[in-house]
Short mmCIF file of C-alpha atoms and ligand atoms in Angstrom, two decimals:
data_model
loop_
_atom_site.label_atom_id
_atom_site.label_comp_id
_atom_site.label_asym_id
_atom_site.label_seq_id
_atom_site.Cartn_x
_atom_site.Cartn_y
_atom_site.Cartn_z
CA MET A 1 110.68 103.36 73.60
CA SER A 2 114.06 105.15 73.60
CA GLY A 3 115.92 107.98 72.02
CA LEU A 4 117.04 111.20 73.56
CA ALA A 5 115.53 112.22 76.86
CA VAL A 6 115.91 115.65 78.67
CA VAL A 7 115.46 114.96 82.42
CA THR A 8 115.37 117.72 85.00
CA GLY A 9 116.50 117.29 88.63
CA THR A 10 118.77 114.40 88.61
CA THR A 11 121.05 115.18 91.54
CA ARG A 12 119.04 113.16 93.99
CA GLY A 13 115.83 111.23 94.52
CA ILE A 14 113.28 110.16 91.99
CA GLY A 15 115.20 111.96 89.16
CA ALA A 16 118.46 110.25 89.85
CA ALA A 17 116.71 106.74 89.99
CA VAL A 18 114.78 107.42 86.57
CA ALA A 19 118.03 108.58 84.94
CA ARG A 20 119.63 105.39 85.88
CA GLN A 21 116.65 103.20 84.75
CA LEU A 22 116.27 105.18 81.34
CA ALA A 23 120.10 104.73 80.77
CA THR A 24 119.63 101.05 81.28
CA GLY A 25 116.79 101.13 78.84
CA GLY A 26 119.13 102.49 76.07
CA TRP A 27 118.17 106.13 76.31
CA GLN A 28 120.75 108.97 75.64
CA LEU A 29 120.18 111.61 78.30
CA VAL A 30 120.60 115.39 78.72
CA LEU A 31 120.63 116.12 82.55
CA VAL A 32 119.39 119.42 83.63
CA ASN A 33 120.28 120.63 86.94
CA ARG A 34 121.04 123.95 88.69
CA ASP A 35 124.41 122.81 90.08
CA LEU A 36 126.66 121.16 87.49
CA SER A 37 129.20 120.04 90.25
CA ARG A 38 126.54 118.20 92.21
CA ALA A 39 125.28 116.59 88.85
CA GLN A 40 128.64 115.37 87.99
CA ALA A 41 128.62 112.14 89.97
CA LEU A 42 125.58 110.74 88.15
CA ALA A 43 127.11 112.12 84.70
CA ASP A 44 130.18 110.05 85.41
CA GLU A 45 128.23 107.05 86.58
CA LEU A 46 126.20 107.01 83.47
CA ARG A 47 128.94 108.28 81.21
CA GLY A 48 128.07 106.32 78.09
CA SER A 49 124.43 107.49 78.29
CA VAL A 50 125.02 111.07 78.98
CA ALA A 51 124.73 113.36 75.79
CA ALA A 52 124.88 116.64 77.68
CA SER A 53 124.80 117.95 81.36
CA VAL A 54 123.11 121.52 81.34
CA CYS A 55 122.89 124.08 84.13
CA ALA A 56 119.37 125.62 84.70
CA ASP A 57 117.86 126.97 87.83
CA LEU A 58 114.21 126.15 87.45
CA ALA A 59 113.28 129.16 89.73
CA ASP A 60 114.84 131.65 87.30
CA HIS A 61 113.11 132.36 83.99
CA ARG A 62 116.40 133.71 82.36
CA SER A 63 118.11 130.50 83.23
CA ILE A 64 115.46 128.28 81.88
CA ASP A 65 115.45 130.46 78.77
CA SER A 66 119.16 130.03 78.16
CA ALA A 67 119.12 126.41 78.90
CA THR A 68 116.42 125.65 76.37
CA ARG A 69 118.15 127.61 73.83
CA GLU A 70 121.34 125.66 74.39
CA ILE A 71 119.60 122.32 74.27
CA ALA A 72 117.59 123.21 71.11
CA ALA A 73 120.59 124.45 69.45
CA ARG A 74 122.61 121.03 70.29
CA PHE A 75 119.68 118.63 69.54
CA GLU A 76 117.49 118.72 66.50
CA THR A 77 115.17 116.07 68.06
CA ILE A 78 114.05 115.21 71.63
CA ASP A 79 112.12 112.12 72.23
CA LEU A 80 111.35 112.77 75.74
CA LEU A 81 111.11 115.62 78.00
CA LEU A 82 110.75 114.48 81.75
CA ASN A 83 109.70 117.26 84.08
CA ASN A 84 110.83 115.65 87.19
CA ALA A 85 112.44 118.39 89.42
CA GLY A 86 110.13 119.86 91.97
CA VAL A 87 110.21 121.49 95.24
CA GLN A 88 108.22 120.44 98.57
CA LEU A 89 109.05 123.40 101.05
CA GLY A 90 108.22 124.28 104.61
CA PRO A 91 108.22 128.13 105.25
CA ARG A 92 106.91 130.36 102.47
CA ARG A 93 109.60 131.30 99.89
CA ASN A 94 109.58 133.37 96.70
CA SER A 95 111.53 133.12 93.48
CA LEU A 96 113.66 135.95 92.05
CA GLN A 97 110.70 137.04 90.08
CA GLY A 98 108.56 137.29 93.34
CA ILE A 99 106.58 134.30 92.66
CA GLU A 100 105.77 131.66 95.13
CA MET A 101 108.38 128.89 94.92
CA HIS A 102 106.05 125.84 94.47
CA PHE A 103 104.15 127.40 91.68
CA GLU A 104 107.40 128.80 90.02
CA VAL A 105 109.24 125.47 90.11
CA ASN A 106 106.60 122.91 89.94
CA THR A 107 104.32 124.60 87.43
CA LEU A 108 105.85 127.53 85.45
CA ALA A 109 109.21 125.70 84.91
CA PRO A 110 107.60 122.63 83.28
CA TYR A 111 105.60 125.09 81.16
CA GLN A 112 108.56 127.07 80.16
CA LEU A 113 110.67 123.93 79.30
CA VAL A 114 107.88 122.83 76.97
CA ARG A 115 107.72 126.14 75.10
CA GLY A 116 111.40 126.36 74.88
CA LEU A 117 111.78 122.82 73.56
CA SER A 118 108.62 122.42 71.51
CA GLY A 119 110.51 122.46 68.22
CA PRO A 120 112.83 119.48 68.85
CA LEU A 121 109.96 117.67 70.61
CA ALA A 122 107.75 118.06 67.59
CA ALA A 123 110.47 117.09 65.28
CA ALA A 124 110.61 113.85 66.97
CA GLN A 125 106.94 113.41 67.74
CA GLY A 126 108.13 113.36 71.26
CA THR A 127 106.57 112.97 74.60
CA VAL A 128 106.32 115.28 77.62
CA LEU A 129 106.10 113.25 80.85
CA THR A 130 105.48 115.55 84.02
CA VAL A 131 105.67 114.28 87.48
CA GLY A 132 102.34 115.02 89.15
CA SER A 133 100.96 114.26 92.66
CA ARG A 134 97.76 112.41 93.65
CA GLY A 135 97.78 115.06 96.44
CA MET A 136 95.69 117.18 93.94
CA PHE A 137 92.62 114.80 94.62
CA HIS A 138 92.84 115.89 98.26
CA THR A 139 92.16 119.59 97.68
CA ARG A 140 88.90 121.04 97.09
CA GLU A 141 89.76 123.30 94.28
CA LEU A 142 92.47 124.86 92.37
CA LYS A 143 92.80 128.54 93.39
CA VAL A 144 94.16 129.82 90.21
CA ASP A 145 94.20 133.35 91.14
CA GLU A 146 96.32 132.53 94.33
CA LEU A 147 98.93 130.51 92.87
CA ARG A 148 101.31 133.41 92.44
CA SER A 149 100.86 134.48 96.12
CA PRO A 150 99.00 131.88 98.17
CA THR A 151 97.11 132.79 101.35
CA ASP A 152 97.27 129.13 102.63
CA ASN A 153 100.92 128.25 103.10
CA ARG A 154 100.61 124.92 105.01
CA PRO A 155 103.33 122.41 104.04
CA LEU A 156 102.16 119.66 101.53
CA PHE A 157 98.28 120.68 101.67
CA GLY A 158 98.98 124.25 100.66
CA PRO A 159 101.05 125.70 97.70
CA TYR A 160 102.75 122.09 97.01
CA THR A 161 99.31 120.46 96.16
CA GLN A 162 97.92 123.62 94.32
CA SER A 163 101.21 123.72 92.12
CA LYS A 164 100.75 120.05 91.17
CA PHE A 165 97.04 120.52 90.51
CA ALA A 166 97.88 123.54 88.55
CA VAL A 167 100.80 121.53 86.51
CA ALA A 168 98.16 118.93 85.60
CA THR A 169 95.92 121.60 84.31
CA VAL A 170 98.65 123.35 82.46
CA MET A 171 99.82 120.13 80.81
CA GLY A 172 96.29 119.52 79.92
CA GLY A 173 96.06 122.76 78.21
CA LEU A 174 99.34 122.16 76.53
CA ALA A 175 98.27 118.88 75.17
CA ARG A 176 95.41 120.55 73.32
CA ALA A 177 97.78 123.35 72.08
CA TYR A 178 100.24 121.01 70.66
CA ALA A 179 97.92 118.31 69.49
CA ASP A 180 98.42 119.20 65.75
CA ARG A 181 102.31 119.15 66.10
CA GLY A 182 102.43 115.61 67.29
CA ILE A 183 103.66 116.01 70.82
CA VAL A 184 102.18 113.42 73.37
CA PHE A 185 101.51 114.74 76.96
CA ARG A 186 101.43 112.53 79.89
CA LEU A 187 101.12 113.07 83.65
CA CYS A 188 102.28 110.39 86.15
CA CYS A 189 102.12 110.33 90.08
CA PRO A 190 105.08 108.29 91.16
CA GLY A 191 103.39 107.53 94.57
CA PRO A 192 104.61 108.50 98.18
CA THR A 193 108.36 108.01 98.07
CA LYS A 194 111.01 108.50 100.63
CA THR A 195 113.38 111.55 99.40
CA ARG A 196 114.34 114.82 100.61
CA GLY A 197 111.13 116.40 99.71
CA THR A 198 108.97 114.06 101.70
CA THR A 199 111.32 113.84 104.85
CA GLY A 200 112.09 117.40 105.69
CA GLU A 201 110.16 120.49 106.69
CA GLY A 202 108.07 120.34 103.60
CA MET A 203 106.21 117.48 105.14
CA PRO A 204 103.75 118.27 108.08
CA TRP A 205 105.33 117.22 111.29
CA PHE A 206 102.64 114.70 111.99
CA LEU A 207 103.30 112.89 108.70
CA ARG A 208 107.10 112.73 108.93
CA PRO A 209 107.06 109.49 110.97
CA VAL A 210 104.61 107.94 108.29
CA SER A 211 106.87 108.90 105.42
CA ALA A 212 110.02 107.74 107.16
CA ILE A 213 108.65 104.19 107.56
CA ALA A 214 105.85 103.66 105.01
CA PHE A 215 107.08 105.59 101.91
CA LYS A 216 108.70 103.69 99.11
CA PRO A 217 112.38 103.78 97.75
CA ALA A 218 112.99 106.23 94.85
CA ALA A 219 113.59 103.22 92.45
CA LYS A 220 110.03 102.07 92.74
CA ALA A 221 108.90 105.51 91.88
CA ALA A 222 111.15 105.80 88.96
CA ALA A 223 109.96 102.41 87.55
CA LYS A 224 106.41 103.82 87.64
CA LEU A 225 107.61 106.72 85.54
CA VAL A 226 109.25 104.54 82.97
CA ASP A 227 106.09 102.41 82.84
CA ALA A 228 104.16 105.60 81.94
CA LEU A 229 106.21 105.48 78.60
CA ASP A 230 105.08 102.01 77.78
CA PRO A 231 103.61 101.49 74.28
CA ARG A 232 100.32 99.97 75.67
CA PHE A 233 99.28 103.68 76.46
CA GLY A 234 99.33 104.39 72.75
CA ARG A 235 99.75 108.10 71.70
CA GLU A 236 96.79 109.43 73.34
CA SER A 237 97.74 112.73 74.75
CA GLY A 238 96.64 114.20 78.08
CA LEU A 239 96.63 110.98 80.01
CA TYR A 240 97.04 110.78 83.84
CA ILE A 241 98.74 107.67 85.04
CA GLN A 242 98.66 106.57 88.68
CA ASP A 243 99.80 103.16 89.89
CA ARG A 244 100.46 101.98 86.28
CA LYS A 245 96.75 102.75 85.23
CA VAL A 246 95.22 105.58 83.33
CA ARG A 247 92.88 107.52 85.80
CA PRO A 248 90.47 110.38 85.54
CA LEU A 249 91.94 113.94 86.43
CA PRO A 250 89.81 116.24 88.62
CA PRO A 251 87.26 118.13 86.65
CA GLN A 252 88.93 121.67 86.87
CA ALA A 253 92.17 120.16 85.45
CA VAL A 254 90.28 119.10 82.32
CA ASP A 255 88.04 122.20 81.92
CA PRO A 256 89.30 124.20 78.68
CA ALA A 257 88.33 127.44 80.27
CA VAL A 258 90.49 126.78 83.39
CA GLN A 259 93.33 125.52 81.20
CA ARG A 260 93.10 128.83 79.05
CA HIS A 261 93.06 130.91 81.95
CA LEU A 262 96.01 129.23 83.52
CA LEU A 263 97.97 129.05 80.17
CA GLY A 264 97.31 132.76 79.88
CA MET A 265 98.92 133.42 83.27
CA CYS A 266 101.99 131.13 82.49
CA ARG A 267 102.48 133.28 79.32
CA GLU A 268 102.24 136.51 80.96
CA LEU A 269 104.45 135.69 83.84
CA THR A 270 107.20 133.73 81.83
CA GLY A 271 106.93 135.96 78.76
CA VAL A 272 106.81 132.77 76.61
N1 LIG F 1 108.59 111.99 96.90
C1 LIG F 1 107.33 111.88 96.70
O1 LIG F 1 106.57 111.21 97.59
C2 LIG F 1 106.60 112.49 95.60
C3 LIG F 1 105.24 112.14 95.20
C4 LIG F 1 104.66 112.63 94.15
C5 LIG F 1 105.39 113.42 93.36
N2 LIG F 1 106.68 113.73 93.58
C6 LIG F 1 107.46 114.66 92.73
O2 LIG F 1 108.53 113.97 92.15
C7 LIG F 1 109.64 114.89 91.77
C8 LIG F 1 111.00 114.48 92.43
O3 LIG F 1 110.86 114.75 93.69
P1 LIG F 1 111.63 113.97 94.76
O4 LIG F 1 110.84 113.42 95.78
O5 LIG F 1 112.68 113.15 94.17
O6 LIG F 1 112.46 115.31 95.49
P2 LIG F 1 114.03 115.46 95.73
O7 LIG F 1 114.75 114.18 96.20
O8 LIG F 1 113.88 116.80 96.63
O9 LIG F 1 114.63 115.91 94.28
C9 LIG F 1 114.19 117.14 93.75
C10 LIG F 1 115.02 117.41 92.41
O10 LIG F 1 114.73 118.64 91.90
C11 LIG F 1 115.70 119.46 91.75
N3 LIG F 1 115.42 120.99 91.99
C12 LIG F 1 114.58 121.60 92.94
N4 LIG F 1 114.51 123.03 92.79
C13 LIG F 1 115.25 123.27 91.58
C14 LIG F 1 115.60 124.31 90.92
N5 LIG F 1 115.20 125.45 91.18
N6 LIG F 1 116.36 124.25 89.83
C15 LIG F 1 116.69 122.94 89.17
N7 LIG F 1 116.52 121.83 89.91
C16 LIG F 1 115.74 121.96 91.04
C17 LIG F 1 116.54 119.06 92.96
O11 LIG F 1 117.96 119.76 92.95
P3 LIG F 1 118.81 120.28 94.07
O12 LIG F 1 119.60 118.81 94.32
O13 LIG F 1 119.88 121.15 93.20
O14 LIG F 1 118.01 120.79 95.09
C18 LIG F 1 116.49 117.64 92.98
O15 LIG F 1 117.24 117.15 91.86
C19 LIG F 1 109.02 116.26 92.11
O16 LIG F 1 108.37 116.98 90.92
C20 LIG F 1 108.02 116.01 93.20
O17 LIG F 1 107.11 116.87 93.41
C21 LIG F 1 107.44 113.25 94.59
#
């Protein structure tokens, strides 16, 4: 599989590694980052494979809106939207819109990107691959009504895990909503990876030594994401892939009523 891929968060970590691997595989890339000067080094490195470098702060609804308009105006077809960018933070932070930052960047931004790019994605019968986290299996329930303003703000086990559970649910809901337009949705956990997100204050202090020693390099995680695009998975939409295999999602994530409720919340908060 190759074509035009829109990839978010390529300044570092898994996003930089996956952009390199997609370029090697013959993809043309649209790099989406909040700071174009920091995105430039990779754009220069992958020069022949970069169709555009677009600015978007994924914590700002207006910024995402203008980026998706720019991309949709320039590219009639998009074969892949790779929702990679994400945050794993320490102390509680809110976005410009007053929404908790993990929910904003890890859940609402991928939703808004799909909504803004659905035209060129449908035109290409394209794929939306979203980077999820197996952490969702270690939480008892998705607390939909707390996502915007969580009461549990523990690093990793609090809003990060909830936002990844939520994006799994949102993408499942979008898979249903866009089934008749031929867009394939897929979620993939890249596995524990040594990056800024997992080595800083977004990691509980007692797990930092583990992540420093045992977590894998970003290139391994990127290879798992590229593998999630393999033709052996066919065109079934809504699959969750972990360690190169299709796995069941938690029951709440595939519950149509929960998906509808969450999609309604995303629509209301982003206005799209
Ligand atoms: N590392 C792991 O063990 C692991 C496991 C499961 C899932 N994941 C997921 O994998 C993805 C990549 O994470 P990573 O570990 O590679 O983390 P990372 O090294 O911190 O990279 C995160 C990327 O997201 C971008 N980003 C963050 N906030 C943004 C915003 N408001 N607007 C635009 N871009 C923004 C960052 O850009 P800046 O450079 O501008 O900050 C950076 O390019 C995330 O979705 C993460 O949740 C990671």
